[in-house]
């Protein structure tokens, strides 16, 4: 059995609502925080270059591990769309990807998260809205790092850089 990132995020949201109805707001908040911690924590363990066994460091890993981690990133973006994750968590994932940006998959993951989360950390969430300067700094660092990635620099050997990604706006 399985499901798409969209259906799993919608399912998690429904569980959150049910917990809120039956057990009140505090229990629902605990569920939401645990869900966010598990999703983002698992992603960071697989992609942060500071972690010795991170997928992003070992090209010999089976393609399924890389693709599974990228699907997890899609799920994280969908959780944000459903208000189960906060903007700073999305931005944290983007920073992890930027820090280790060496392959086509990193570029695809950054692009995918920005698109999937519908702007993620860009939208206003009270005090969470990042300043224009922070976002411009991130974008400049992304453009600098991604310009050094060659089309054949892939973790799994089959990905190719989608040139239309550069034409889309986050």
mmCIF file of N, CA and C in Angstrom, residues 17-131:
data_model
loop_
_atom_site.group_PDB
_atom_site.id
_atom_site.type_symbol
_atom_site.label_atom_id
_atom_site.label_comp_id
_atom_site.label_asym_id
_atom_site.label_seq_id
_atom_site.Cartn_x
_atom_site.Cartn_y
_atom_site.Cartn_z
ATOM 1 N N UNK A 17 -7.186 17.102 12.757
ATOM 2 C CA UNK A 17 -8.513 17.660 13.063
ATOM 3 C C UNK A 17 -9.292 16.766 14.026
ATOM 4 N N UNK A 18 -9.213 15.466 13.799
ATOM 5 C CA UNK A 18 -9.921 14.521 14.670
ATOM 6 C C UNK A 18 -9.370 14.580 16.086
ATOM 7 N N UNK A 19 -8.067 14.622 16.221
ATOM 8 C CA UNK A 19 -7.451 14.740 17.547
ATOM 9 C C UNK A 19 -7.892 16.039 18.207
ATOM 10 N N UNK A 20 -7.952 17.102 17.441
ATOM 11 C CA UNK A 20 -8.382 18.396 17.980
ATOM 12 C C UNK A 20 -9.812 18.320 18.510
ATOM 13 N N UNK A 21 -10.685 17.637 17.795
ATOM 14 C CA UNK A 21 -12.090 17.523 18.208
ATOM 15 C C UNK A 21 -12.226 16.673 19.469
ATOM 16 N N UNK A 22 -11.558 15.529 19.498
ATOM 17 C CA UNK A 22 -11.744 14.596 20.609
ATOM 18 C C UNK A 22 -10.858 14.873 21.815
ATOM 19 N N UNK A 23 -9.664 15.406 21.580
ATOM 20 C CA UNK A 23 -8.719 15.562 22.682
ATOM 21 C C UNK A 23 -8.266 16.998 22.919
ATOM 22 N N UNK A 24 -8.819 17.920 22.196
ATOM 23 C CA UNK A 24 -8.571 19.349 22.336
ATOM 24 C C UNK A 24 -7.290 19.807 21.645
ATOM 25 N N UNK A 25 -7.064 21.096 21.729
ATOM 26 C CA UNK A 25 -6.007 21.756 20.961
ATOM 27 C C UNK A 25 -4.599 21.309 21.351
ATOM 28 N N UNK A 26 -4.371 21.085 22.641
ATOM 29 C CA UNK A 26 -3.021 20.736 23.081
ATOM 30 C C UNK A 26 -2.560 19.412 22.463
ATOM 31 N N UNK A 27 -3.417 18.424 22.468
ATOM 32 C CA UNK A 27 -3.065 17.123 21.880
ATOM 33 C C UNK A 27 -2.848 17.249 20.375
ATOM 34 N N UNK A 28 -3.665 18.053 19.718
ATOM 35 C CA UNK A 28 -3.510 18.260 18.272
ATOM 36 C C UNK A 28 -2.185 18.959 17.971
ATOM 37 N N UNK A 29 -1.819 19.913 18.807
ATOM 38 C CA UNK A 29 -0.545 20.605 18.630
ATOM 39 C C UNK A 29 0.628 19.639 18.800
ATOM 40 N N UNK A 30 0.533 18.763 19.793
ATOM 41 C CA UNK A 30 1.587 17.764 19.996
ATOM 42 C C UNK A 30 1.714 16.844 18.781
ATOM 43 N N UNK A 31 0.572 16.434 18.215
ATOM 44 C CA UNK A 31 0.591 15.590 17.014
ATOM 45 C C UNK A 31 1.258 16.325 15.852
ATOM 46 N N UNK A 32 0.877 17.568 15.658
ATOM 47 C CA UNK A 32 1.435 18.358 14.556
ATOM 48 C C UNK A 32 2.946 18.530 14.709
ATOM 49 N N UNK A 33 3.382 18.826 15.936
ATOM 50 C CA UNK A 33 4.813 19.005 16.175
ATOM 51 C C UNK A 33 5.586 17.701 15.964
ATOM 52 N N UNK A 34 5.015 16.593 16.415
ATOM 53 C CA UNK A 34 5.667 15.291 16.241
ATOM 54 C C UNK A 34 5.759 14.939 14.757
ATOM 55 N N UNK A 35 4.685 15.186 14.020
ATOM 56 C CA UNK A 35 4.665 14.927 12.573
ATOM 57 C C UNK A 35 5.756 15.744 11.880
ATOM 58 N N UNK A 36 5.848 17.014 12.233
ATOM 59 C CA UNK A 36 6.852 17.893 11.629
ATOM 60 C C UNK A 36 8.264 17.439 11.987
ATOM 61 N N UNK A 37 8.471 17.089 13.245
ATOM 62 C CA UNK A 37 9.785 16.648 13.698
ATOM 63 C C UNK A 37 10.224 15.382 12.970
ATOM 64 N N UNK A 38 9.305 14.434 12.828
ATOM 65 C CA UNK A 38 9.641 13.185 12.138
ATOM 66 C C UNK A 38 9.956 13.412 10.663
ATOM 67 N N UNK A 39 9.121 14.172 9.989
ATOM 68 C CA UNK A 39 9.315 14.386 8.549
ATOM 69 C C UNK A 39 10.598 15.166 8.271
ATOM 70 N N UNK A 40 10.745 16.307 8.922
ATOM 71 C CA UNK A 40 11.918 17.154 8.680
ATOM 72 C C UNK A 40 13.186 16.472 9.200
ATOM 73 N N UNK A 41 13.095 15.846 10.369
ATOM 74 C CA UNK A 41 14.256 15.144 10.934
ATOM 75 C C UNK A 41 14.751 14.022 10.042
ATOM 76 N N UNK A 42 13.830 13.249 9.503
ATOM 77 C CA UNK A 42 14.208 12.161 8.594
ATOM 78 C C UNK A 42 14.863 12.719 7.344
ATOM 79 N N UNK A 43 14.297 13.788 6.805
ATOM 80 C CA UNK A 43 14.894 14.405 5.616
ATOM 81 C C UNK A 43 16.318 14.870 5.901
ATOM 82 N N UNK A 44 16.511 15.561 7.007
ATOM 83 C CA UNK A 44 17.833 16.095 7.341
ATOM 84 C C UNK A 44 18.841 14.963 7.529
ATOM 85 N N UNK A 45 18.428 13.866 8.160
ATOM 86 C CA UNK A 45 19.334 12.727 8.350
ATOM 87 C C UNK A 45 19.783 12.135 7.021
ATOM 88 N N UNK A 46 18.965 12.274 6.000
ATOM 89 C CA UNK A 46 19.306 11.696 4.699
ATOM 90 C C UNK A 46 20.056 12.655 3.779
ATOM 91 N N UNK A 47 19.954 13.960 4.003
ATOM 92 C CA UNK A 47 20.553 14.900 3.057
ATOM 93 C C UNK A 47 21.593 15.842 3.637
ATOM 94 N N UNK A 48 21.678 15.984 4.958
ATOM 95 C CA UNK A 48 22.633 16.942 5.526
ATOM 96 C C UNK A 48 24.055 16.414 5.372
ATOM 97 N N UNK A 49 24.919 17.209 4.765
ATOM 98 C CA UNK A 49 26.288 16.760 4.519
ATOM 99 C C UNK A 49 27.091 16.608 5.811
ATOM 100 N N UNK A 50 26.599 17.135 6.922
ATOM 101 C CA UNK A 50 27.291 16.979 8.199
ATOM 102 C C UNK A 50 27.100 15.573 8.774
ATOM 103 N N UNK A 51 26.128 14.841 8.266
ATOM 104 C CA UNK A 51 25.813 13.514 8.796
ATOM 105 C C UNK A 51 26.536 12.470 7.945
ATOM 106 N N UNK A 52 27.389 11.648 8.576
ATOM 107 C CA UNK A 52 28.246 10.723 7.830
ATOM 108 C C UNK A 52 27.532 9.762 6.866
ATOM 109 N N UNK A 53 26.335 9.337 7.157
ATOM 110 C CA UNK A 53 25.665 8.364 6.293
ATOM 111 C C UNK A 53 24.606 8.995 5.397
ATOM 112 N N UNK A 54 24.697 10.271 5.181
ATOM 113 C CA UNK A 54 23.695 10.957 4.365
ATOM 114 C C UNK A 54 23.728 10.453 2.926
ATOM 115 N N UNK A 55 22.561 10.280 2.355
ATOM 116 C CA UNK A 55 22.426 9.811 0.976
ATOM 117 C C UNK A 55 23.144 10.741 0.015
ATOM 118 N N UNK A 56 23.096 12.020 0.295
ATOM 119 C CA UNK A 56 23.659 13.001 -0.636
ATOM 120 C C UNK A 56 25.175 12.901 -0.775
ATOM 121 N N UNK A 57 25.827 12.166 0.109
ATOM 122 C CA UNK A 57 27.279 12.041 0.036
ATOM 123 C C UNK A 57 27.748 10.795 -0.701
ATOM 124 N N UNK A 58 26.886 9.835 -0.854
ATOM 125 C CA UNK A 58 27.299 8.547 -1.383
ATOM 126 C C UNK A 58 26.624 8.225 -2.704
ATOM 127 N N UNK A 59 27.302 8.470 -3.817
ATOM 128 C CA UNK A 59 26.711 8.195 -5.125
ATOM 129 C C UNK A 59 26.395 6.721 -5.348
ATOM 130 N N UNK A 60 27.013 5.833 -4.586
ATOM 131 C CA UNK A 60 26.772 4.412 -4.807
ATOM 132 C C UNK A 60 25.425 3.941 -4.255
ATOM 133 N N UNK A 61 24.734 4.811 -3.533
ATOM 134 C CA UNK A 61 23.430 4.417 -3.005
ATOM 135 C C UNK A 61 22.479 4.076 -4.131
ATOM 136 N N UNK A 62 21.639 3.145 -3.839
ATOM 137 C CA UNK A 62 20.656 2.737 -4.832
ATOM 138 C C UNK A 62 19.737 3.908 -5.177
ATOM 139 N N UNK A 63 19.378 4.040 -6.432
ATOM 140 C CA UNK A 63 18.501 5.140 -6.840
ATOM 141 C C UNK A 63 17.216 5.234 -6.022
ATOM 142 N N UNK A 64 16.723 4.106 -5.530
ATOM 143 C CA UNK A 64 15.457 4.137 -4.785
ATOM 144 C C UNK A 64 15.588 4.959 -3.507
ATOM 145 N N UNK A 65 16.755 4.955 -2.870
ATOM 146 C CA UNK A 65 16.942 5.757 -1.654
ATOM 147 C C UNK A 65 16.877 7.245 -1.966
ATOM 148 N N UNK A 66 17.498 7.635 -3.061
ATOM 149 C CA UNK A 66 17.477 9.044 -3.456
ATOM 150 C C UNK A 66 16.051 9.459 -3.811
ATOM 151 N N UNK A 67 15.374 8.633 -4.600
ATOM 152 C CA UNK A 67 14.016 8.967 -5.024
ATOM 153 C C UNK A 67 13.046 8.969 -3.834
ATOM 154 N N UNK A 68 13.236 8.053 -2.896
ATOM 155 C CA UNK A 68 12.387 8.017 -1.705
ATOM 156 C C UNK A 68 12.567 9.282 -0.880
ATOM 157 N N UNK A 69 13.807 9.720 -0.744
ATOM 158 C CA UNK A 69 14.069 10.938 0.014
ATOM 159 C C UNK A 69 13.478 12.155 -0.692
ATOM 160 N N UNK A 70 13.517 12.169 -2.005
ATOM 161 C CA UNK A 70 12.912 13.287 -2.739
ATOM 162 C C UNK A 70 11.386 13.254 -2.616
ATOM 163 N N UNK A 71 10.810 12.059 -2.532
ATOM 164 C CA UNK A 71 9.368 11.949 -2.300
ATOM 165 C C UNK A 71 9.023 12.441 -0.898
ATOM 166 N N UNK A 72 9.883 12.146 0.072
ATOM 167 C CA UNK A 72 9.685 12.670 1.425
ATOM 168 C C UNK A 72 9.676 14.193 1.395
ATOM 169 N N UNK A 73 10.532 14.771 0.590
ATOM 170 C CA UNK A 73 10.567 16.227 0.462
ATOM 171 C C UNK A 73 9.261 16.754 -0.126
ATOM 172 N N UNK A 74 8.688 16.033 -1.079
ATOM 173 C CA UNK A 74 7.368 16.400 -1.616
ATOM 174 C C UNK A 74 6.322 16.366 -0.508
ATOM 175 N N UNK A 75 6.396 15.336 0.335
ATOM 176 C CA UNK A 75 5.473 15.207 1.462
ATOM 177 C C UNK A 75 5.628 16.385 2.422
ATOM 178 N N UNK A 76 6.859 16.786 2.684
ATOM 179 C CA UNK A 76 7.115 17.937 3.555
ATOM 180 C C UNK A 76 6.480 19.195 2.968
ATOM 181 N N UNK A 77 6.628 19.390 1.673
ATOM 182 C CA UNK A 77 5.996 20.537 1.017
ATOM 183 C C UNK A 77 4.486 20.503 1.146
ATOM 184 N N UNK A 78 3.901 19.325 0.977
ATOM 185 C CA UNK A 78 2.446 19.182 1.111
ATOM 186 C C UNK A 78 1.993 19.415 2.549
ATOM 187 N N UNK A 79 2.782 18.958 3.520
ATOM 188 C CA UNK A 79 2.439 19.232 4.921
ATOM 189 C C UNK A 79 2.384 20.734 5.169
ATOM 190 N N UNK A 80 3.282 21.464 4.545
ATOM 191 C CA UNK A 80 3.270 22.918 4.707
ATOM 192 C C UNK A 80 2.019 23.529 4.092
ATOM 193 N N UNK A 81 1.630 23.036 2.932
ATOM 194 C CA UNK A 81 0.418 23.532 2.276
ATOM 195 C C UNK A 81 -0.800 23.309 3.173
ATOM 196 N N UNK A 82 -0.795 22.199 3.916
ATOM 197 C CA UNK A 82 -1.905 21.862 4.815
ATOM 198 C C UNK A 82 -1.722 22.466 6.213
ATOM 199 N N UNK A 83 -0.777 23.383 6.358
ATOM 200 C CA UNK A 83 -0.525 24.094 7.616
ATOM 201 C C UNK A 83 -0.053 23.175 8.744
ATOM 202 N N UNK A 84 0.597 22.065 8.374
ATOM 203 C CA UNK A 84 1.131 21.154 9.383
ATOM 204 C C UNK A 84 2.614 21.443 9.657
ATOM 205 N N UNK A 85 3.238 22.213 8.807
ATOM 206 C CA UNK A 85 4.628 22.629 8.984
ATOM 207 C C UNK A 85 4.706 24.145 8.900
ATOM 208 N N UNK A 86 5.708 24.702 9.535
ATOM 209 C CA UNK A 86 5.886 26.147 9.523
ATOM 210 C C UNK A 86 6.948 26.533 8.499
ATOM 211 N N UNK A 87 6.935 27.791 8.117
ATOM 212 C CA UNK A 87 7.861 28.282 7.104
ATOM 213 C C UNK A 87 9.322 28.088 7.455
ATOM 214 N N UNK A 88 9.673 28.244 8.729
ATOM 215 C CA UNK A 88 11.081 28.095 9.106
ATOM 216 C C UNK A 88 11.558 26.662 8.907
ATOM 217 N N UNK A 89 10.639 25.690 8.989
ATOM 218 C CA UNK A 89 11.024 24.298 8.754
ATOM 219 C C UNK A 89 11.296 24.054 7.266
ATOM 220 N N UNK A 90 10.494 24.675 6.416
ATOM 221 C CA UNK A 90 10.726 24.585 4.973
ATOM 222 C C UNK A 90 12.062 25.248 4.634
ATOM 223 N N UNK A 91 12.284 26.425 5.203
ATOM 224 C CA UNK A 91 13.525 27.146 4.939
ATOM 225 C C UNK A 91 14.722 26.355 5.459
ATOM 226 N N UNK A 92 14.555 25.654 6.574
ATOM 227 C CA UNK A 92 15.622 24.798 7.102
ATOM 228 C C UNK A 92 15.991 23.689 6.125
ATOM 229 N N UNK A 93 14.989 23.074 5.523
ATOM 230 C CA UNK A 93 15.240 22.041 4.505
ATOM 231 C C UNK A 93 15.952 22.637 3.298
ATOM 232 N N UNK A 94 15.533 23.821 2.896
ATOM 233 C CA UNK A 94 16.182 24.487 1.767
ATOM 234 C C UNK A 94 17.649 24.786 2.081
ATOM 235 N N UNK A 95 17.926 25.193 3.314
ATOM 236 C CA UNK A 95 19.313 25.483 3.707
ATOM 237 C C UNK A 95 20.173 24.220 3.671
ATOM 238 N N UNK A 96 19.613 23.097 4.145
ATOM 239 C CA UNK A 96 20.342 21.825 4.109
ATOM 240 C C UNK A 96 20.689 21.468 2.666
ATOM 241 N N UNK A 97 19.725 21.626 1.784
ATOM 242 C CA UNK A 97 19.961 21.320 0.372
ATOM 243 C C UNK A 97 20.996 22.259 -0.238
ATOM 244 N N UNK A 98 20.906 23.532 0.097
ATOM 245 C CA UNK A 98 21.842 24.513 -0.450
ATOM 246 C C UNK A 98 23.264 24.249 0.038
ATOM 247 N N UNK A 99 23.383 23.901 1.314
ATOM 248 C CA UNK A 99 24.693 23.650 1.906
ATOM 249 C C UNK A 99 25.420 22.502 1.195
ATOM 250 N N UNK A 100 24.674 21.507 0.751
ATOM 251 C CA UNK A 100 25.295 20.360 0.105
ATOM 252 C C UNK A 100 25.121 20.325 -1.397
ATOM 253 N N UNK A 101 24.741 21.434 -1.991
ATOM 254 C CA UNK A 101 24.405 21.453 -3.412
ATOM 255 C C UNK A 101 25.617 21.098 -4.273
ATOM 256 N N UNK A 102 25.579 19.868 -4.795
ATOM 257 C CA UNK A 102 26.654 19.403 -5.663
ATOM 258 C C UNK A 102 26.128 18.644 -6.873
ATOM 259 N N UNK A 103 24.873 18.267 -6.837
ATOM 260 C CA UNK A 103 24.347 17.405 -7.898
ATOM 261 C C UNK A 103 23.032 17.940 -8.456
ATOM 262 N N UNK A 104 22.644 17.348 -9.561
ATOM 263 C CA UNK A 104 21.383 17.700 -10.205
ATOM 264 C C UNK A 104 20.208 17.453 -9.258
ATOM 265 N N UNK A 105 20.280 16.372 -8.475
ATOM 266 C CA UNK A 105 19.185 16.059 -7.550
ATOM 267 C C UNK A 105 18.980 17.146 -6.507
ATOM 268 N N UNK A 106 20.067 17.787 -6.074
ATOM 269 C CA UNK A 106 19.933 18.890 -5.120
ATOM 270 C C UNK A 106 19.139 20.042 -5.739
ATOM 271 N N UNK A 107 19.462 20.366 -6.981
ATOM 272 C CA UNK A 107 18.741 21.446 -7.667
ATOM 273 C C UNK A 107 17.274 21.073 -7.839
ATOM 274 N N UNK A 108 17.033 19.835 -8.254
ATOM 275 C CA UNK A 108 15.653 19.379 -8.432
ATOM 276 C C UNK A 108 14.892 19.395 -7.109
ATOM 277 N N UNK A 109 15.568 19.020 -6.024
ATOM 278 C CA UNK A 109 14.911 19.000 -4.717
ATOM 279 C C UNK A 109 14.570 20.416 -4.244
ATOM 280 N N UNK A 110 15.477 21.362 -4.425
ATOM 281 C CA UNK A 110 15.200 22.751 -4.038
ATOM 282 C C UNK A 110 14.034 23.295 -4.856
ATOM 283 N N UNK A 111 14.085 23.071 -6.141
ATOM 284 C CA UNK A 111 12.998 23.527 -7.013
ATOM 285 C C UNK A 111 11.678 22.861 -6.621
ATOM 286 N N UNK A 112 11.726 21.550 -6.413
ATOM 287 C CA UNK A 112 10.515 20.806 -6.054
ATOM 288 C C UNK A 112 9.901 21.276 -4.748
ATOM 289 N N UNK A 113 10.747 21.520 -3.739
ATOM 290 C CA UNK A 113 10.224 21.970 -2.447
ATOM 291 C C UNK A 113 9.615 23.361 -2.557
ATOM 292 N N UNK A 114 10.272 24.249 -3.274
ATOM 293 C CA UNK A 114 9.727 25.603 -3.433
ATOM 294 C C UNK A 114 8.385 25.570 -4.151
ATOM 295 N N UNK A 115 8.278 24.734 -5.173
ATOM 296 C CA UNK A 115 7.021 24.628 -5.920
ATOM 297 C C UNK A 115 5.963 23.910 -5.096
ATOM 298 N N UNK A 116 6.332 22.769 -4.511
ATOM 299 C CA UNK A 116 5.370 21.939 -3.778
ATOM 300 C C UNK A 116 4.811 22.664 -2.559
ATOM 301 N N UNK A 117 5.647 23.448 -1.885
ATOM 302 C CA UNK A 117 5.178 24.147 -0.682
ATOM 303 C C UNK A 117 4.479 25.457 -1.019
ATOM 304 N N UNK A 118 4.325 25.720 -2.303
ATOM 305 C CA UNK A 118 3.646 26.925 -2.799
ATOM 306 C C UNK A 118 4.264 28.199 -2.222
ATOM 307 N N UNK A 119 5.571 28.251 -2.226
ATOM 308 C CA UNK A 119 6.266 29.430 -1.734
ATOM 309 C C UNK A 119 6.801 29.247 -0.337
ATOM 310 N N UNK A 120 6.327 28.224 0.363
ATOM 311 C CA UNK A 120 6.847 27.867 1.673
ATOM 312 C C UNK A 120 7.093 29.015 2.608
ATOM 313 N N UNK A 121 8.355 29.314 2.790
ATOM 314 C CA UNK A 121 8.739 30.346 3.745
ATOM 315 C C UNK A 121 8.484 31.747 3.218
ATOM 316 N N UNK A 122 8.028 31.857 1.991
ATOM 317 C CA UNK A 122 7.793 33.183 1.420
ATOM 318 C C UNK A 122 6.500 33.813 1.909
ATOM 319 N N UNK A 123 5.527 32.984 2.283
ATOM 320 C CA UNK A 123 4.242 33.551 2.661
ATOM 321 C C UNK A 123 4.272 34.066 4.096
ATOM 322 N N UNK A 124 3.402 34.986 4.378
ATOM 323 C CA UNK A 124 3.348 35.598 5.696
ATOM 324 C C UNK A 124 2.648 34.679 6.686
ATOM 325 N N UNK A 125 3.342 34.382 7.765
ATOM 326 C CA UNK A 125 2.762 33.574 8.840
ATOM 327 C C UNK A 125 3.086 34.270 10.160
ATOM 328 N N UNK A 126 2.548 35.414 10.344
ATOM 329 C CA UNK A 126 2.852 36.163 11.551
ATOM 330 C C UNK A 126 4.287 36.651 11.512
ATOM 331 N N UNK A 127 5.072 36.224 12.476
ATOM 332 C CA UNK A 127 6.461 36.663 12.571
ATOM 333 C C UNK A 127 7.405 35.829 11.709
ATOM 334 N N UNK A 128 6.880 34.838 11.010
ATOM 335 C CA UNK A 128 7.736 33.937 10.252
ATOM 336 C C UNK A 128 8.187 34.467 8.910
ATOM 337 N N UNK A 129 7.588 35.488 8.428
ATOM 338 C CA UNK A 129 7.939 35.965 7.092
ATOM 339 C C UNK A 129 9.395 36.425 7.082
ATOM 340 N N UNK A 130 10.153 35.871 6.165
ATOM 341 C CA UNK A 130 11.554 36.230 6.065
ATOM 342 C C UNK A 130 11.699 37.548 5.326
ATOM 343 N N UNK A 131 12.722 38.283 5.696
ATOM 344 C CA UNK A 131 12.942 39.572 5.046
ATOM 345 C C UNK A 131 13.373 39.349 3.599
#
